[in-house]
Tab-separated table of N, CA and C in Angstrom:
chain	number	residue	atom	x	y	z
A	117	MET	N	0.746	-1.206	-0.062
A	117	MET	CA	0.413	-0.028	0.145
A	117	MET	C	0.706	1.034	-0.218
A	118	THR	N	0.986	1.971	-0.706
A	118	THR	CA	1.167	3.588	-1.019
A	118	THR	C	0.869	4.313	0.045
A	119	GLU	N	2.091	4.750	0.492
A	119	GLU	CA	1.697	6.072	1.602
A	119	GLU	C	1.036	7.575	0.745
A	120	VAL	N	-0.187	8.166	1.407
A	120	VAL	CA	-1.059	9.241	1.075
A	120	VAL	C	-0.095	10.361	1.965
A	121	LYS	N	0.062	11.204	0.619
A	121	LYS	CA	1.037	12.304	1.115
A	121	LYS	C	0.403	13.297	0.510
A	122	SER	N	-0.990	13.222	-0.261
A	122	SER	CA	-1.604	14.341	-0.715
A	122	SER	C	-2.656	13.758	-1.277
A	123	TYR	N	-3.365	14.593	-0.817
A	123	TYR	CA	-5.106	14.145	-2.078
A	123	TYR	C	-4.825	13.678	-3.223
A	124	ARG	N	-4.024	14.378	-4.009
A	124	ARG	CA	-3.565	13.881	-5.876
A	124	ARG	C	-3.017	12.303	-5.760
A	125	ASP	N	-2.777	11.508	-4.235
A	125	ASP	CA	-1.996	9.978	-3.999
A	125	ASP	C	-3.636	9.334	-3.674
A	126	LEU	N	-4.839	10.192	-3.527
A	126	LEU	CA	-6.117	9.411	-3.371
A	126	LEU	C	-6.703	8.963	-4.672
A	127	LEU	N	-7.257	7.504	-4.709
A	127	LEU	CA	-7.852	6.720	-5.909
A	127	LEU	C	-8.950	7.148	-6.567
A	128	VAL	N	-9.712	7.671	-5.228
A	128	VAL	CA	-11.279	8.345	-5.243
A	128	VAL	C	-10.510	9.895	-5.779
A	129	TRP	N	-9.955	10.661	-5.648
A	129	TRP	CA	-9.442	11.900	-6.091
A	129	TRP	C	-9.254	11.609	-7.278
A	130	GLN	N	-8.549	10.538	-7.721
A	130	GLN	CA	-8.155	10.822	-9.207
A	130	GLN	C	-8.950	9.896	-10.083
A	131	ASP	N	-10.433	9.282	-9.481
A	131	ASP	CA	-11.256	8.659	-10.350
A	131	ASP	C	-12.120	9.821	-10.579
A	132	ALA	N	-12.476	10.717	-9.269
A	132	ALA	CA	-13.207	11.675	-9.605
A	132	ALA	C	-12.557	12.962	-11.081
A	133	VAL	N	-12.062	12.860	-10.915
A	133	VAL	CA	-10.993	13.909	-11.957
A	133	VAL	C	-11.589	13.188	-13.299
A	134	ASN	N	-10.729	12.022	-13.347
A	134	ASN	CA	-11.271	10.731	-14.768
A	134	ASN	C	-12.852	11.329	-14.991
A	135	LEU	N	-13.879	11.391	-13.881
A	135	LEU	CA	-15.361	11.965	-14.274
A	135	LEU	C	-15.556	12.708	-15.044
A	136	ALA	N	-14.592	13.754	-14.226
A	136	ALA	CA	-14.907	15.345	-14.294
A	136	ALA	C	-14.608	15.319	-16.093
A	137	ALA	N	-13.823	15.101	-16.174
A	137	ALA	CA	-12.803	14.744	-17.844
A	137	ALA	C	-14.139	13.982	-18.590
A	138	HIS	N	-14.669	13.018	-18.460
A	138	HIS	CA	-15.559	12.270	-19.263
A	138	HIS	C	-16.629	13.071	-19.237
A	139	ILE	N	-17.367	13.814	-18.339
A	139	ILE	CA	-18.628	14.560	-17.946
A	139	ILE	C	-18.477	15.755	-19.274
A	140	TYR	N	-16.974	16.134	-19.651
A	140	TYR	CA	-17.074	17.459	-20.012
A	140	TYR	C	-16.639	16.944	-21.051
A	141	GLU	N	-16.002	15.921	-21.884
A	141	GLU	CA	-16.352	15.387	-22.881
A	141	GLU	C	-17.277	14.603	-23.276
A	142	ILE	N	-18.566	14.060	-22.404
A	142	ILE	CA	-19.310	14.084	-23.479
A	142	ILE	C	-20.384	15.074	-23.490
A	143	THR	N	-20.559	16.359	-22.665
A	143	THR	CA	-21.126	17.619	-22.817
A	143	THR	C	-20.834	18.732	-23.808
A	144	LYS	N	-19.956	18.480	-24.476
A	144	LYS	CA	-19.442	19.023	-25.220
A	144	LYS	C	-20.214	18.467	-26.701
A	145	SER	N	-21.375	17.528	-27.238
A	145	SER	CA	-22.321	17.440	-28.028
A	145	SER	C	-23.500	17.925	-27.796
A	146	PHE	N	-23.640	18.278	-26.645
A	146	PHE	CA	-24.789	18.877	-26.139
A	146	PHE	C	-25.391	19.963	-27.184
A	147	PRO	N	-26.403	20.581	-26.963
A	147	PRO	CA	-27.229	21.762	-27.825
A	147	PRO	C	-26.399	23.271	-27.528
A	148	ARG	N	-26.219	24.097	-27.909
A	148	ARG	CA	-25.580	25.447	-27.813
A	148	ARG	C	-26.142	25.733	-26.599
A	149	ASP	N	-27.827	25.946	-26.713
A	149	ASP	CA	-28.762	26.473	-26.044
A	149	ASP	C	-28.928	25.173	-24.014
A	150	GLU	N	-27.651	24.127	-24.461
A	150	GLU	CA	-28.068	23.675	-23.213
A	150	GLU	C	-26.610	24.160	-22.560
A	151	ILE	N	-25.779	25.253	-22.904
A	151	ILE	CA	-24.376	25.643	-22.610
A	151	ILE	C	-25.033	26.258	-20.789
A	152	TYR	N	-25.354	26.863	-20.692
A	152	TYR	CA	-26.361	27.395	-19.644
A	152	TYR	C	-27.039	26.690	-18.438
A	153	GLY	N	-27.646	25.161	-19.099
A	153	GLY	CA	-28.305	24.209	-18.751
A	153	GLY	C	-27.971	22.985	-17.943
A	154	LEU	N	-28.172	22.150	-18.535
A	154	LEU	CA	-27.469	21.170	-18.133
A	154	LEU	C	-25.931	21.048	-18.255
A	155	THR	N	-25.689	21.392	-19.261
A	155	THR	CA	-23.949	21.214	-19.621
A	155	THR	C	-23.232	22.219	-18.421
A	156	ASN	N	-23.597	23.464	-17.889
A	156	ASN	CA	-23.366	23.830	-17.050
A	156	ASN	C	-23.404	22.977	-15.472
A	157	GLN	N	-24.597	22.882	-15.688
A	157	GLN	CA	-24.757	22.315	-13.872
A	157	GLN	C	-24.458	20.514	-13.903
A	158	MET	N	-23.569	19.931	-15.053
A	158	MET	CA	-23.033	18.756	-15.016
A	158	MET	C	-21.720	19.051	-14.889
A	159	ARG	N	-21.125	20.084	-15.421
A	159	ARG	CA	-19.612	20.280	-15.527
A	159	ARG	C	-19.531	21.190	-14.034
A	160	ARG	N	-20.313	21.506	-13.813
A	160	ARG	CA	-19.790	22.484	-12.049
A	160	ARG	C	-19.870	20.384	-11.032
A	161	ALA	N	-21.295	20.294	-11.156
A	161	ALA	CA	-21.056	19.334	-10.206
A	161	ALA	C	-20.115	18.232	-10.312
A	162	THR	N	-19.488	17.811	-11.020
A	162	THR	CA	-18.621	16.682	-11.604
A	162	THR	C	-17.333	17.320	-10.721
A	163	VAL	N	-16.613	18.503	-11.587
A	163	VAL	CA	-15.955	19.109	-10.848
A	163	VAL	C	-15.706	18.904	-9.102
A	164	SER	N	-16.970	19.526	-8.850
A	164	SER	CA	-17.156	19.473	-7.164
A	164	SER	C	-16.683	18.369	-6.349
A	165	ILE	N	-16.878	17.437	-7.259
A	165	ILE	CA	-16.417	15.655	-6.193
A	165	ILE	C	-15.309	15.717	-6.122
A	166	SER	N	-14.265	16.244	-6.811
A	166	SER	CA	-12.475	15.966	-6.907
A	166	SER	C	-12.394	17.236	-6.027
A	167	SER	N	-12.744	17.975	-6.135
A	167	SER	CA	-12.884	19.428	-5.363
A	167	SER	C	-13.218	19.279	-3.919
A	168	ASN	N	-14.104	18.842	-3.161
A	168	ASN	CA	-14.595	18.946	-2.072
A	168	ASN	C	-13.423	17.612	-1.874
A	169	VAL	N	-13.669	16.467	-2.314
A	169	VAL	CA	-12.153	15.588	-1.463
A	169	VAL	C	-10.850	16.176	-1.419
A	170	ALA	N	-10.299	16.965	-2.263
A	170	ALA	CA	-9.116	17.594	-2.201
A	170	ALA	C	-9.024	19.006	-0.932
A	171	GLU	N	-10.505	19.738	-0.659
A	171	GLU	CA	-11.137	20.547	0.058
A	171	GLU	C	-10.417	19.834	1.809
A	172	GLY	N	-11.227	18.618	1.830
A	172	GLY	CA	-11.849	18.141	2.824
A	172	GLY	C	-10.354	17.476	3.637
A	173	TYR	N	-9.549	16.885	2.752
A	173	TYR	CA	-8.323	16.218	2.749
A	173	TYR	C	-7.089	17.701	3.172
A	174	GLY	N	-7.344	18.583	2.707
A	174	GLY	CA	-6.660	19.740	3.265
A	174	GLY	C	-6.964	20.586	4.503
A	175	ARG	N	-8.392	20.440	5.164
A	175	ARG	CA	-8.244	20.719	6.293
A	175	ARG	C	-7.827	20.462	7.374
A	176	TYR	N	-7.036	19.015	7.336
A	176	TYR	CA	-6.505	18.275	8.628
A	176	TYR	C	-7.788	19.036	9.705
A	177	SER	N	-9.002	18.182	9.710
A	177	SER	CA	-10.150	18.017	10.702
A	177	SER	C	-10.536	16.104	10.533
A	178	THR	N	-10.757	15.604	11.379
A	178	THR	CA	-11.473	14.257	10.743
A	178	THR	C	-13.102	14.958	10.725
A	179	GLY	N	-13.313	15.751	11.589
A	179	GLY	CA	-14.705	16.488	11.245
A	179	GLY	C	-15.261	16.874	9.793
A	180	ALA	N	-14.054	17.717	9.577
A	180	ALA	CA	-13.923	18.185	8.167
A	180	ALA	C	-14.087	17.443	7.159
A	181	TYR	N	-12.942	16.261	7.222
A	181	TYR	CA	-13.012	15.864	6.217
A	181	TYR	C	-14.394	15.184	5.784
A	182	PRO	N	-14.729	14.012	6.376
A	182	PRO	CA	-16.072	13.232	6.121
A	182	PRO	C	-17.340	14.258	5.323
A	183	HIS	N	-17.221	15.438	6.035
A	183	HIS	CA	-18.198	16.619	5.656
A	183	HIS	C	-18.159	16.707	4.286
A	184	HIS	N	-17.043	17.254	3.944
A	184	HIS	CA	-16.966	17.153	2.635
A	184	HIS	C	-16.880	16.193	1.690
A	185	LEU	N	-16.678	14.855	2.052
A	185	LEU	CA	-16.286	13.744	1.107
A	185	LEU	C	-17.838	13.434	1.447
A	186	LYS	N	-19.142	13.621	2.220
A	186	LYS	CA	-19.945	13.448	1.922
A	186	LYS	C	-20.574	14.878	0.839
A	187	ILE	N	-20.156	16.045	0.801
A	187	ILE	CA	-20.788	16.804	-0.370
A	187	ILE	C	-20.305	16.222	-1.296
A	188	ALA	N	-19.816	15.633	-1.490
A	188	ALA	CA	-18.335	14.880	-2.655
A	188	ALA	C	-19.449	13.975	-3.101
A	189	ARG	N	-20.089	13.235	-2.150
A	189	ARG	CA	-21.183	12.127	-2.652
A	189	ARG	C	-22.308	12.677	-2.858
A	190	GLY	N	-22.632	13.726	-2.345
A	190	GLY	CA	-23.685	14.645	-2.928
A	190	GLY	C	-23.571	14.384	-4.288
A	191	SER	N	-22.589	15.333	-4.895
A	191	SER	CA	-22.381	15.631	-6.187
A	191	SER	C	-22.488	14.550	-6.957
A	192	ILE	N	-21.934	13.115	-6.688
A	192	ILE	CA	-22.531	12.016	-7.341
A	192	ILE	C	-24.176	11.988	-7.433
A	193	ASN	N	-24.853	12.450	-6.934
A	193	ASN	CA	-26.398	11.915	-7.344
A	193	ASN	C	-26.971	12.792	-7.828
A	194	GLU	N	-26.587	14.094	-8.062
A	194	GLU	CA	-26.636	15.046	-9.020
A	194	GLU	C	-26.201	14.816	-10.397
A	195	ILE	N	-25.280	14.565	-10.041
A	195	ILE	CA	-24.719	13.862	-11.800
A	195	ILE	C	-25.422	12.657	-12.500
A	196	GLU	N	-25.871	12.227	-11.068
A	196	GLU	CA	-26.556	10.230	-11.848
A	196	GLU	C	-27.962	11.303	-12.321
A	197	SER	N	-28.677	12.328	-11.643
A	197	SER	CA	-29.873	13.040	-11.213
A	197	SER	C	-29.822	13.501	-13.087
A	198	GLN	N	-28.778	14.027	-13.470
A	198	GLN	CA	-28.823	14.789	-14.744
A	198	GLN	C	-28.025	13.902	-15.713
A	199	LEU	N	-28.271	13.008	-15.686
A	199	LEU	CA	-27.645	11.763	-16.509
A	199	LEU	C	-29.116	10.891	-16.941
A	200	GLU	N	-30.024	11.171	-15.608
A	200	GLU	CA	-31.336	10.223	-16.073
A	200	GLU	C	-32.147	11.550	-17.039
A	201	VAL	N	-32.115	12.521	-16.615
A	201	VAL	CA	-32.702	13.630	-17.821
A	201	VAL	C	-31.929	13.662	-19.101
A	202	CYS	N	-30.905	13.688	-19.407
A	202	CYS	CA	-30.296	13.656	-20.396
A	202	CYS	C	-30.673	12.266	-21.187
A	203	SER	N	-30.558	10.953	-20.435
A	203	SER	CA	-31.046	9.863	-21.134
A	203	SER	C	-32.787	10.099	-21.947
A	204	ARG	N	-33.332	10.596	-20.766
A	204	ARG	CA	-35.043	10.459	-21.242
A	204	ARG	C	-35.168	11.795	-21.991
A	205	VAL	N	-34.217	12.916	-22.702
A	205	VAL	CA	-34.428	14.304	-23.477
A	205	VAL	C	-33.593	13.189	-24.801
A	206	GLY	N	-33.205	12.693	-24.696
A	206	GLY	CA	-32.087	12.619	-25.734
A	206	GLY	C	-30.768	12.914	-25.932
A	207	LEU	N	-30.566	13.383	-25.051
A	207	LEU	CA	-29.049	13.825	-24.999
A	207	LEU	C	-27.969	13.303	-25.285
A	208	LEU	N	-27.978	11.980	-24.999
A	208	LEU	CA	-26.915	10.925	-24.228
A	208	LEU	C	-27.673	9.908	-25.414
A	209	SER	N	-26.166	8.626	-25.240
A	209	SER	CA	-27.055	7.666	-25.812
A	209	SER	C	-26.863	6.863	-24.296
A	210	SER	N	-27.976	5.248	-24.680
A	210	SER	CA	-27.537	4.874	-23.486
A	210	SER	C	-26.196	4.123	-22.974
A	211	ALA	N	-25.567	3.978	-24.382
A	211	ALA	CA	-24.260	2.950	-23.836
A	211	ALA	C	-23.222	4.918	-23.186
A	212	GLN	N	-23.494	6.002	-23.074
A	212	GLN	CA	-23.047	6.992	-22.608
A	212	GLN	C	-23.027	6.956	-21.247
A	213	VAL	N	-24.428	6.667	-21.177
A	213	VAL	CA	-25.497	6.685	-19.825
A	213	VAL	C	-24.932	5.825	-18.476
A	214	VAL	N	-24.475	4.485	-19.390
A	214	VAL	CA	-24.693	2.931	-18.551
A	214	VAL	C	-23.142	2.969	-18.201
A	215	GLU	N	-21.701	3.346	-18.982
A	215	GLU	CA	-20.680	3.775	-18.681
A	215	GLU	C	-20.585	5.732	-17.772
A	216	SER	N	-21.393	6.016	-17.783
A	216	SER	CA	-21.074	7.180	-16.883
A	216	SER	C	-21.451	7.301	-15.750
A	217	VAL	N	-22.689	5.986	-15.444
A	217	VAL	CA	-23.587	5.703	-14.135
A	217	VAL	C	-22.094	4.745	-13.367
A	218	ARG	N	-21.514	3.677	-14.201
A	218	ARG	CA	-20.590	2.851	-14.084
A	218	ARG	C	-19.374	3.523	-13.338
A	219	MET	N	-18.958	4.895	-13.988
A	219	MET	CA	-18.192	5.645	-13.164
A	219	MET	C	-18.515	6.032	-11.560
A	220	THR	N	-19.918	6.145	-11.578
A	220	THR	CA	-20.149	7.326	-10.513
A	220	THR	C	-20.489	5.998	-9.176
A	221	ASP	N	-21.301	4.887	-9.579
A	221	ASP	CA	-21.327	4.092	-8.991
A	221	ASP	C	-19.813	3.682	-8.403
A	222	LYS	N	-19.240	3.244	-8.957
A	222	LYS	CA	-17.550	3.214	-8.418
A	222	LYS	C	-17.560	4.127	-7.729
A	223	LEU	N	-17.438	5.580	-8.022
A	223	LEU	CA	-16.948	6.531	-7.306
A	223	LEU	C	-17.855	6.781	-5.564
A	224	ASN	N	-19.129	6.405	-5.686
A	224	ASN	CA	-19.721	6.643	-4.702
A	224	ASN	C	-19.577	5.341	-3.558
A	225	ARG	N	-19.061	4.315	-3.855
A	225	ARG	CA	-18.868	2.887	-3.234
A	225	ARG	C	-16.870	3.218	-2.354
A	226	MET	N	-16.638	4.087	-3.446
A	226	MET	CA	-15.144	4.416	-3.075
A	226	MET	C	-15.382	5.109	-1.675
A	227	LEU	N	-16.100	6.582	-1.982
A	227	LEU	CA	-16.130	7.677	-1.099
A	227	LEU	C	-16.713	7.219	0.259
A	228	SER	N	-18.092	6.186	0.247
A	228	SER	CA	-19.102	5.620	1.558
A	228	SER	C	-17.537	4.696	2.031
A	229	GLY	N	-16.335	4.110	1.516
A	229	GLY	CA	-15.591	3.209	2.516
A	229	GLY	C	-14.966	4.333	2.989
A	230	LEU	N	-14.173	5.355	2.428
A	230	LEU	CA	-13.515	6.089	2.704
A	230	LEU	C	-13.711	6.980	4.045
A	231	ILE	N	-15.230	7.404	3.859
A	231	ILE	CA	-16.079	7.670	4.714
A	231	ILE	C	-16.294	6.756	6.068
A	232	ARG	N	-16.329	5.572	5.882
A	232	ARG	CA	-16.605	4.672	7.004
A	232	ARG	C	-15.112	4.303	7.846
A	233	SER	N	-14.148	4.708	6.852
A	233	SER	CA	-12.546	4.361	7.943
A	233	SER	C	-12.417	5.907	8.243
A	234	ILE	N	-12.769	7.040	7.457
A	234	ILE	CA	-12.163	7.854	8.780
A	234	ILE	C	-12.983	8.295	10.495
A	235	GLU	N	-14.410	7.803	9.684
A	235	GLU	CA	-15.494	7.802	11.028
A	235	GLU	C	-14.704	6.775	12.164
A	236	ALA	N	-14.759	5.146	11.734
A	236	ALA	CA	-14.190	4.315	12.372
A	236	ALA	C	-12.539	5.057	13.207
A	237	ASN	N	-12.156	5.357	12.497
A	237	ASN	CA	-10.401	5.861	12.940
A	237	ASN	C	-10.072	6.786	12.816
A	238	PRO	N	-11.141	7.892	13.813
A	238	PRO	CA	-11.062	9.763	13.688
A	238	PRO	C	-9.347	9.844	13.889
A	239	LYS	N	-8.232	9.245	14.598
A	239	LYS	CA	-7.175	9.468	14.780
A	239	LYS	C	-6.147	8.688	13.314
A	240	ALA	N	-6.508	8.417	13.212
A	240	ALA	CA	-5.635	7.402	11.711
A	240	ALA	C	-5.367	8.474	10.775
């Protein structure tokens, strides 16, 4: 197991950045009239995930860290809801939605495990 020296070493942060890049890529094809709608909302929500992981890590507080991880988990739920809307209105293919949800599911599990670990071992 590798020592964690920075939030950048966390696989959950790395996967969150990958999800953000993925969401940016799939929203490029959205109609121009969605630039201030779903495109903007999805991009902001997905960037919020890695940002909250990093911010919580940097607070050096066992209380603040799980709080920020829970906010990140909430942003994942936002993305999943937005993906469903995109699917229903035909902005994304079913393959794009399936891949995106696979990524969010994995991140959700990772965040939940990290939250449990921190809350069970607050001084670790």
